């Protein structure tokens, strides 16, 4: 049985998103230097699973959620050993989605068009990309990328054909490539510095129905407008800090426009960038975070209808919850986690309708200290009346069949 640690929280504002002590579950997977984690229902069984990129052992581990029909929530059960997918090089990032598989004819056999769930990755030193199903063979082959390296990836329908496209960021060659679609690469060289381009994020920033792109480059955000069917044009930029890393795109103030949450580990800060419309952006708020924030994800953690944020603070060994107060954010919780949290994923791992978090720990696993992955179960009650706590919510400690 995997160890389940119950960790206390520091309530800074006590605004209720995590009114009770959360359960933090250790997953002691054999992942050497985990760098990226994603969550999703990869095998279509109704439970959110996990995939983690293990940079130093050229492996992607996929853990399938065991689920539980009998254990009251939040009561994590032991996860089985993950399935290891090996690569010829080091994976840097992951994405997943329901992708289109076109008609194909092989000899006398014909295969109709269909959709299937696939996980995507790109590799760093021998730049390539691949996608796979959890039922595929574990040895994966790479399709070569015309890049110097790969830094980050994302999936979105950039050319408006209803099919998800892969975008790969090259921080040395200063380009964004689209290897699965007929879209011209985006040249970042007039606007960015070599090695200082860290993250790309999709979003409809001008409300025209097309998916635009924002790039974190050194101390600036670079905005690229999708003019039509994947034809990108540089639109504007905004200077924020020292070395921007993670980006979250969501409408934080309910005005119908996509805003941005950005973290800067060099400046140790979170910045809320407001979308003023017509490709104008302004700094709405900045919060100092002392633990080197490197990753950020959005979700409605307290079920009040507003988009909150969770931030991984690398050197602080914690996850910070930023609650949306309507037009500004407040620091609600500092959740202690394992060594060097580097990536976060949102999922409903106990299937109670409330978002939980998964954390990839760069300093954990066989080459480090403690677990490679942890799951933080949101302790909010599953019922609207929070006085009706599930049996395992009473003290935050698993009891009875949940041990």
Short mmCIF file of C-alpha atoms in Angstrom, two decimals:
data_model
loop_
_atom_site.label_atom_id
_atom_site.label_comp_id
_atom_site.label_asym_id
_atom_site.label_seq_id
_atom_site.Cartn_x
_atom_site.Cartn_y
_atom_site.Cartn_z
CA UNK A 1 0.00 0.00 0.00
CA UNK A 2 1.35 3.39 -0.93
CA UNK A 3 1.94 5.70 1.99
CA UNK A 4 -0.74 8.35 2.47
CA UNK A 5 0.57 11.40 4.26
CA UNK A 6 -1.75 13.85 5.95
CA UNK A 7 -0.13 17.27 5.86
CA UNK A 8 -1.19 20.36 7.70
CA UNK A 9 -1.74 23.61 5.86
CA UNK A 10 -0.95 27.19 6.64
CA UNK A 11 -4.13 29.22 6.17
CA UNK A 12 -3.03 32.68 5.14
CA UNK A 13 -6.42 34.19 4.48
CA UNK A 14 -8.67 31.28 5.46
CA UNK A 15 -11.10 31.87 2.62
CA UNK A 16 -12.46 28.35 2.50
CA UNK A 17 -11.17 26.66 -0.66
CA UNK A 18 -9.49 23.97 1.43
CA UNK A 19 -11.48 24.27 4.64
CA UNK A 20 -10.20 20.91 5.89
CA UNK A 21 -6.82 19.22 5.91
CA UNK A 22 -6.19 17.60 2.51
CA UNK A 23 -4.89 14.11 1.99
CA UNK A 24 -1.56 14.03 0.17
CA UNK A 25 -0.82 10.66 -1.38
CA UNK A 26 2.74 9.61 -2.28
CA UNK A 27 3.26 7.67 -5.52
CA UNK A 28 6.72 6.14 -5.26
CA UNK A 29 7.20 5.54 -8.96
CA UNK A 30 10.60 4.76 -10.50
CA UNK A 31 10.85 8.07 -12.32
CA UNK A 32 14.30 9.65 -12.52
CA UNK A 33 13.98 13.45 -12.62
CA UNK A 34 10.27 13.93 -13.32
CA UNK A 35 9.80 17.17 -15.25
CA UNK A 36 6.18 17.21 -16.41
CA UNK A 37 2.85 15.71 -15.38
CA UNK A 38 -0.59 15.58 -16.99
CA UNK A 39 -3.92 14.16 -15.85
CA UNK A 40 -6.81 12.81 -17.90
CA UNK A 41 -8.97 9.78 -18.56
CA UNK A 42 -6.48 8.06 -20.85
CA UNK A 43 -8.29 4.71 -21.03
CA UNK A 44 -11.88 6.05 -21.11
CA UNK A 45 -13.00 4.25 -17.94
CA UNK A 46 -14.37 7.37 -16.25
CA UNK A 47 -11.43 7.90 -13.86
CA UNK A 48 -8.65 10.48 -14.27
CA UNK A 49 -5.23 8.88 -14.76
CA UNK A 50 -1.68 10.29 -14.64
CA UNK A 51 1.29 10.48 -17.00
CA UNK A 52 4.69 11.81 -15.98
CA UNK A 53 7.75 12.58 -18.13
CA UNK A 54 10.93 11.14 -16.58
CA UNK A 55 13.70 13.22 -18.13
CA UNK A 56 16.82 11.36 -17.01
CA UNK A 57 15.64 7.83 -17.80
CA UNK A 58 14.03 8.56 -21.20
CA UNK A 59 10.69 7.26 -19.99
CA UNK A 60 7.05 8.25 -19.72
CA UNK A 61 5.18 6.55 -16.89
CA UNK A 62 1.41 6.17 -17.22
CA UNK A 63 -0.50 5.27 -14.07
CA UNK A 64 -4.12 4.19 -14.42
CA UNK A 65 -6.45 5.26 -11.64
CA UNK A 66 -7.63 2.14 -9.76
CA UNK A 67 -10.86 3.88 -8.76
CA UNK A 68 -13.05 2.74 -5.88
CA UNK A 69 -16.78 2.14 -5.84
CA UNK A 70 -16.91 1.44 -2.10
CA UNK A 71 -14.52 3.83 -0.40
CA UNK A 72 -16.07 7.18 0.62
CA UNK A 73 -14.31 10.20 -0.81
CA UNK A 74 -11.75 11.59 -0.39
CA UNK A 75 -10.15 8.22 0.32
CA UNK A 76 -7.30 7.41 -2.05
CA UNK A 77 -6.59 3.77 -2.74
CA UNK A 78 -3.23 2.32 -3.72
CA UNK A 79 -2.23 2.87 -7.35
CA UNK A 80 -0.68 -0.06 -9.19
CA UNK A 81 2.77 0.22 -10.73
CA UNK A 82 2.66 2.49 -13.79
CA UNK A 83 3.28 1.34 -17.34
CA UNK A 84 6.63 2.54 -18.68
CA UNK A 85 6.92 3.84 -22.25
CA UNK A 86 10.57 4.12 -23.29
CA UNK A 87 11.99 6.75 -25.63
CA UNK A 88 15.37 7.14 -27.36
CA UNK A 89 15.80 10.57 -25.76
CA UNK A 90 14.71 12.73 -22.81
CA UNK A 91 11.05 13.88 -22.77
CA UNK A 92 10.49 17.52 -21.86
CA UNK A 93 6.71 17.95 -21.79
CA UNK A 94 3.40 16.14 -22.25
CA UNK A 95 -0.05 16.83 -23.65
CA UNK A 96 -3.09 14.68 -24.35
CA UNK A 97 -6.34 14.82 -26.22
CA UNK A 98 -8.94 13.12 -28.39
CA UNK A 99 -7.30 13.14 -31.81
CA UNK A 100 -8.53 12.35 -35.30
CA UNK A 101 -7.21 9.26 -37.08
CA UNK A 102 -7.89 9.57 -40.84
CA UNK A 103 -9.06 6.93 -43.28
CA UNK A 104 -6.36 4.48 -44.26
CA UNK A 105 -6.14 1.56 -46.66
CA UNK A 106 -3.58 -1.21 -46.24
CA UNK A 107 -3.83 -3.91 -48.87
CA UNK A 108 -7.30 -5.42 -48.74
CA UNK A 109 -8.02 -3.83 -45.36
CA UNK A 110 -9.70 -0.47 -45.00
CA UNK A 111 -9.82 1.56 -41.81
CA UNK A 112 -12.49 4.22 -41.38
CA UNK A 113 -11.96 7.65 -39.83
CA UNK A 114 -12.17 7.63 -36.05
CA UNK A 115 -11.05 9.49 -32.93
CA UNK A 116 -8.90 8.11 -30.13
CA UNK A 117 -7.24 9.33 -26.94
CA UNK A 118 -3.49 9.83 -27.35
CA UNK A 119 -0.65 11.19 -25.22
CA UNK A 120 1.90 13.46 -26.95
CA UNK A 121 5.50 14.22 -26.04
CA UNK A 122 8.61 15.86 -27.48
CA UNK A 123 12.27 15.18 -26.68
CA UNK A 124 15.14 17.52 -25.96
CA UNK A 125 18.55 16.46 -27.28
CA UNK A 126 17.57 14.47 -30.39
CA UNK A 127 14.52 16.57 -31.18
CA UNK A 128 11.52 14.47 -32.04
CA UNK A 129 7.90 13.91 -31.14
CA UNK A 130 5.50 11.02 -30.81
CA UNK A 131 2.00 10.18 -29.67
CA UNK A 132 0.69 6.92 -28.25
CA UNK A 133 -2.23 5.13 -26.64
CA UNK A 134 -1.93 3.48 -23.23
CA UNK A 135 -2.50 0.13 -24.98
CA UNK A 136 0.44 0.66 -27.38
CA UNK A 137 3.77 -1.20 -27.13
CA UNK A 138 6.04 0.39 -24.56
CA UNK A 139 8.94 1.10 -26.93
CA UNK A 140 8.13 4.33 -28.76
CA UNK A 141 9.58 5.64 -32.02
CA UNK A 142 10.11 9.34 -32.62
CA UNK A 143 9.27 11.42 -35.65
CA UNK A 144 12.15 13.81 -36.28
CA UNK A 145 11.61 17.51 -35.65
CA UNK A 146 13.40 20.21 -37.67
CA UNK A 147 14.40 21.84 -34.40
CA UNK A 148 17.57 22.42 -32.41
CA UNK A 149 15.84 21.30 -29.24
CA UNK A 150 12.35 21.02 -27.78
CA UNK A 151 11.33 22.94 -24.68
CA UNK A 152 7.54 22.78 -24.39
CA UNK A 153 4.48 21.51 -26.28
CA UNK A 154 0.76 22.19 -26.39
CA UNK A 155 -2.30 20.90 -28.25
CA UNK A 156 -5.08 23.00 -29.81
CA UNK A 157 -7.04 23.30 -33.05
CA UNK A 158 -4.95 26.06 -34.59
CA UNK A 159 -6.19 25.80 -38.20
CA UNK A 160 -9.89 25.47 -37.47
CA UNK A 161 -10.42 22.03 -39.02
CA UNK A 162 -11.80 20.46 -35.85
CA UNK A 163 -8.63 18.40 -35.25
CA UNK A 164 -6.12 19.02 -32.45
CA UNK A 165 -2.71 20.18 -33.69
CA UNK A 166 0.62 19.82 -31.90
CA UNK A 167 2.77 22.92 -31.30
CA UNK A 168 6.42 22.44 -30.28
CA UNK A 169 8.56 25.24 -28.84
CA UNK A 170 12.27 25.33 -29.78
CA UNK A 171 14.13 27.61 -27.35
CA UNK A 172 17.47 27.38 -29.19
CA UNK A 173 16.22 27.66 -32.76
CA UNK A 174 13.66 30.26 -31.63
CA UNK A 175 10.71 28.79 -33.48
CA UNK A 176 7.33 27.21 -32.84
CA UNK A 177 6.69 24.20 -35.09
CA UNK A 178 3.41 22.45 -35.93
CA UNK A 179 4.47 18.93 -36.98
CA UNK A 180 0.95 17.47 -37.27
CA UNK A 181 -0.58 20.25 -39.38
CA UNK A 182 0.20 22.27 -42.49
CA UNK A 183 1.00 25.43 -40.54
CA UNK A 184 4.09 27.55 -41.11
CA UNK A 185 6.51 27.77 -38.16
CA UNK A 186 6.45 30.91 -36.05
CA UNK A 187 9.80 32.71 -36.10
CA UNK A 188 10.56 34.06 -32.63
CA UNK A 189 14.06 35.37 -33.42
CA UNK A 190 13.07 39.05 -33.89
CA UNK A 191 11.49 39.09 -30.43
CA UNK A 192 13.17 36.47 -28.21
CA UNK A 193 16.57 35.52 -26.81
CA UNK A 194 18.18 32.10 -27.28
CA UNK A 195 17.61 29.71 -24.34
CA UNK A 196 15.23 32.10 -22.62
CA UNK A 197 12.00 30.90 -24.24
CA UNK A 198 10.28 28.58 -21.79
CA UNK A 199 6.55 28.12 -22.34
CA UNK A 200 3.73 28.39 -24.88
CA UNK A 201 0.02 28.58 -24.15
CA UNK A 202 -3.00 28.63 -26.49
CA UNK A 203 -6.10 30.78 -26.09
CA UNK A 204 -8.57 32.92 -28.01
CA UNK A 205 -7.17 36.25 -26.89
CA UNK A 206 -9.14 38.47 -29.28
CA UNK A 207 -12.48 36.61 -29.19
CA UNK A 208 -12.58 35.95 -32.94
CA UNK A 209 -12.97 32.18 -32.62
CA UNK A 210 -9.37 31.32 -33.59
CA UNK A 211 -6.79 29.93 -31.16
CA UNK A 212 -3.95 32.41 -30.64
CA UNK A 213 -0.59 31.78 -28.94
CA UNK A 214 1.30 33.44 -26.12
CA UNK A 215 4.99 32.71 -25.51
CA UNK A 216 6.96 33.25 -22.30
CA UNK A 217 10.32 34.68 -23.38
CA UNK A 218 12.86 35.98 -20.89
CA UNK A 219 11.08 38.86 -19.08
CA UNK A 220 8.24 39.27 -21.60
CA UNK A 221 5.07 37.71 -22.93
CA UNK A 222 4.92 37.58 -26.74
CA UNK A 223 1.45 37.52 -28.29
CA UNK A 224 0.79 35.99 -31.71
CA UNK A 225 -2.55 36.47 -33.41
CA UNK A 226 -4.04 33.61 -35.40
CA UNK A 227 -5.25 35.64 -38.36
CA UNK A 228 -6.88 32.74 -40.17
CA UNK A 229 -6.49 28.95 -40.29
CA UNK A 230 -3.17 28.88 -38.44
CA UNK A 231 -1.51 31.89 -40.05
CA UNK A 232 0.20 33.59 -37.10
CA UNK A 233 1.34 37.19 -36.84
CA UNK A 234 3.19 38.88 -33.99
CA UNK A 235 0.82 41.34 -32.36
CA UNK A 236 2.27 42.77 -29.17
CA UNK A 237 4.33 42.06 -26.06
CA UNK A 238 4.37 43.04 -22.40
CA UNK A 239 7.36 43.18 -20.04
CA UNK A 240 6.63 41.59 -16.66
CA UNK A 241 9.68 40.48 -14.69
CA UNK A 242 12.99 38.64 -15.00
CA UNK A 243 12.54 35.09 -16.32
CA UNK A 244 8.95 34.05 -17.05
CA UNK A 245 8.14 30.35 -16.85
CA UNK A 246 4.53 29.11 -16.60
CA UNK A 247 1.33 30.58 -18.08
CA UNK A 248 -2.33 29.94 -17.27
CA UNK A 249 -4.98 31.31 -19.65
CA UNK A 250 -8.53 31.84 -18.34
CA UNK A 251 -11.17 34.52 -17.83
CA UNK A 252 -10.44 35.56 -14.25
CA UNK A 253 -12.86 38.50 -13.96
CA UNK A 254 -15.85 37.16 -15.94
CA UNK A 255 -15.71 39.88 -18.59
CA UNK A 256 -15.64 37.39 -21.47
CA UNK A 257 -11.95 37.92 -22.32
CA UNK A 258 -9.10 35.47 -21.69
CA UNK A 259 -6.66 36.80 -19.07
CA UNK A 260 -3.30 35.36 -18.05
CA UNK A 261 -1.63 34.21 -14.87
CA UNK A 262 2.17 34.11 -15.13
CA UNK A 263 4.89 32.90 -12.76
CA UNK A 264 8.48 34.13 -12.66
CA UNK A 265 10.96 32.01 -10.64
CA UNK A 266 13.78 34.56 -10.95
CA UNK A 267 11.60 37.36 -9.59
CA UNK A 268 9.71 34.95 -7.28
CA UNK A 269 6.37 36.40 -8.24
CA UNK A 270 2.94 35.70 -9.69
CA UNK A 271 1.49 38.28 -12.07
CA UNK A 272 -2.14 38.61 -13.09
CA UNK A 273 -2.23 40.06 -16.61
CA UNK A 274 -5.61 41.51 -17.54
CA UNK A 275 -6.87 41.38 -21.12
CA UNK A 276 -8.08 44.93 -21.79
CA UNK A 277 -9.31 44.02 -25.28
CA UNK A 278 -8.04 44.84 -28.78
CA UNK A 279 -4.65 43.26 -28.01
CA UNK A 280 -4.02 45.51 -25.04
CA UNK A 281 -2.82 43.91 -21.80
CA UNK A 282 -2.04 45.39 -18.40
CA UNK A 283 -0.68 44.20 -15.06
CA UNK A 284 -3.68 43.89 -12.75
CA UNK A 285 -1.90 42.41 -9.74
CA UNK A 286 1.44 41.05 -8.60
CA UNK A 287 1.96 38.75 -5.61
CA UNK A 288 5.41 38.01 -4.21
CA UNK A 289 6.00 34.28 -3.73
CA UNK A 290 9.22 33.37 -1.97
CA UNK A 291 9.56 29.76 -3.12
CA UNK A 292 10.62 30.13 -6.79
CA UNK A 293 7.30 29.61 -8.64
CA UNK A 294 7.74 27.56 -11.82
CA UNK A 295 4.31 26.21 -12.85
CA UNK A 296 0.70 27.36 -12.67
CA UNK A 297 -2.67 25.72 -13.38
CA UNK A 298 -6.26 27.07 -13.28
CA UNK A 299 -9.35 25.44 -11.74
CA UNK A 300 -12.34 26.34 -9.58
CA UNK A 301 -10.93 24.78 -6.42
CA UNK A 302 -13.52 26.21 -4.02
CA UNK A 303 -16.58 25.78 -6.28
CA UNK A 304 -17.65 29.41 -6.21
CA UNK A 305 -17.82 29.75 -9.99
CA UNK A 306 -14.54 31.69 -10.28
CA UNK A 307 -11.25 30.42 -11.69
CA UNK A 308 -8.62 29.97 -8.98
CA UNK A 309 -4.94 29.11 -9.45
CA UNK A 310 -2.42 26.64 -8.04
CA UNK A 311 1.30 27.42 -8.21
CA UNK A 312 4.24 25.01 -7.81
CA UNK A 313 7.04 26.69 -5.83
CA UNK A 314 10.20 24.77 -6.67
CA UNK A 315 12.63 25.75 -3.91
CA UNK A 316 9.84 26.23 -1.37
CA UNK A 317 8.69 22.59 -1.66
CA UNK A 318 5.08 23.68 -1.64
CA UNK A 319 2.01 24.32 -3.74
CA UNK A 320 0.37 27.71 -3.22
CA UNK A 321 -3.36 28.18 -3.79
CA UNK A 322 -4.43 31.58 -5.09
CA UNK A 323 -8.15 32.13 -4.58
CA UNK A 324 -10.04 34.35 -7.02
CA UNK A 325 -11.72 37.14 -5.08
CA UNK A 326 -13.30 38.66 -8.18
CA UNK A 327 -10.84 40.86 -10.02
CA UNK A 328 -7.90 40.02 -7.76
CA UNK A 329 -6.28 37.01 -6.08
CA UNK A 330 -5.43 36.19 -2.49
CA UNK A 331 -3.00 33.62 -1.14
CA UNK A 332 -5.17 31.08 0.63
CA UNK A 333 -3.05 28.03 1.32
CA UNK A 334 0.57 26.93 1.32
CA UNK A 335 0.53 23.14 0.92
CA UNK A 336 3.80 21.39 1.85
CA UNK A 337 4.79 18.76 -0.73
CA UNK A 338 7.87 16.71 -1.60
CA UNK A 339 11.22 17.81 -3.01
CA UNK A 340 11.31 20.40 -5.83
CA UNK A 341 7.76 20.52 -7.28
CA UNK A 342 8.20 21.35 -10.96
CA UNK A 343 4.87 20.63 -12.66
CA UNK A 344 1.17 20.43 -11.75
CA UNK A 345 -1.91 18.80 -13.24
CA UNK A 346 -5.60 19.16 -12.36
CA UNK A 347 -7.83 16.08 -12.19
CA UNK A 348 -10.77 14.65 -10.27
CA UNK A 349 -8.96 11.57 -8.98
CA UNK A 350 -11.64 10.48 -6.49
CA UNK A 351 -14.48 11.34 -8.90
CA UNK A 352 -16.43 13.51 -6.49
CA UNK A 353 -16.82 16.45 -8.87
CA UNK A 354 -14.18 18.57 -7.12
CA UNK A 355 -10.76 19.30 -8.72
CA UNK A 356 -7.68 17.74 -7.13
CA UNK A 357 -4.00 18.28 -7.94
CA UNK A 358 -1.10 16.06 -9.00
CA UNK A 359 2.50 17.19 -8.49
CA UNK A 360 5.69 16.09 -10.28
CA UNK A 361 8.66 16.32 -7.92
CA UNK A 362 11.98 16.87 -9.71
CA UNK A 363 13.93 16.17 -6.52
CA UNK A 364 12.05 12.96 -5.74
CA UNK A 365 12.16 9.44 -7.13
CA UNK A 366 15.13 7.04 -7.26
CA UNK A 367 17.68 9.82 -7.88
CA UNK A 368 16.32 12.10 -5.18
CA UNK A 369 14.49 12.17 -1.88
CA UNK A 370 10.92 11.04 -1.33
CA UNK A 371 8.23 10.31 -3.91
CA UNK A 372 8.36 11.24 -7.59
CA UNK A 373 4.66 12.11 -7.70
CA UNK A 374 2.07 13.23 -5.17
CA UNK A 375 -1.70 13.65 -5.37
CA UNK A 376 -3.37 16.39 -3.32
CA UNK A 377 -7.01 15.48 -2.73
CA UNK A 378 -9.25 18.51 -2.38
CA UNK A 379 -10.97 18.05 1.00
CA UNK A 380 -14.05 20.11 0.16
CA UNK A 381 -17.19 18.13 0.89
CA UNK A 382 -18.79 16.36 -2.03
CA UNK A 383 -22.26 17.51 -0.95
CA UNK A 384 -23.47 21.09 -1.17
CA UNK A 385 -24.13 20.98 2.58
CA UNK A 386 -20.61 20.77 3.98
CA UNK A 387 -21.92 19.73 7.39
CA UNK A 388 -22.62 16.33 5.81
CA UNK A 389 -19.06 15.10 5.67
CA UNK A 390 -18.12 11.78 4.14
CA UNK A 391 -16.79 9.32 6.75
CA UNK A 392 -13.18 9.90 5.73
CA UNK A 393 -13.57 13.68 5.92
CA UNK A 394 -14.22 13.80 9.65
CA UNK A 395 -10.62 14.24 10.79
CA UNK A 396 -8.70 14.10 7.54
CA UNK A 397 -7.37 10.66 8.50
CA UNK A 398 -8.51 7.53 6.63
CA UNK A 399 -10.51 5.15 8.81
CA UNK A 400 -12.21 1.79 8.47
CA UNK A 401 -12.08 0.41 4.92
CA UNK A 402 -10.06 3.41 3.77
CA UNK A 403 -6.90 2.50 5.66
#
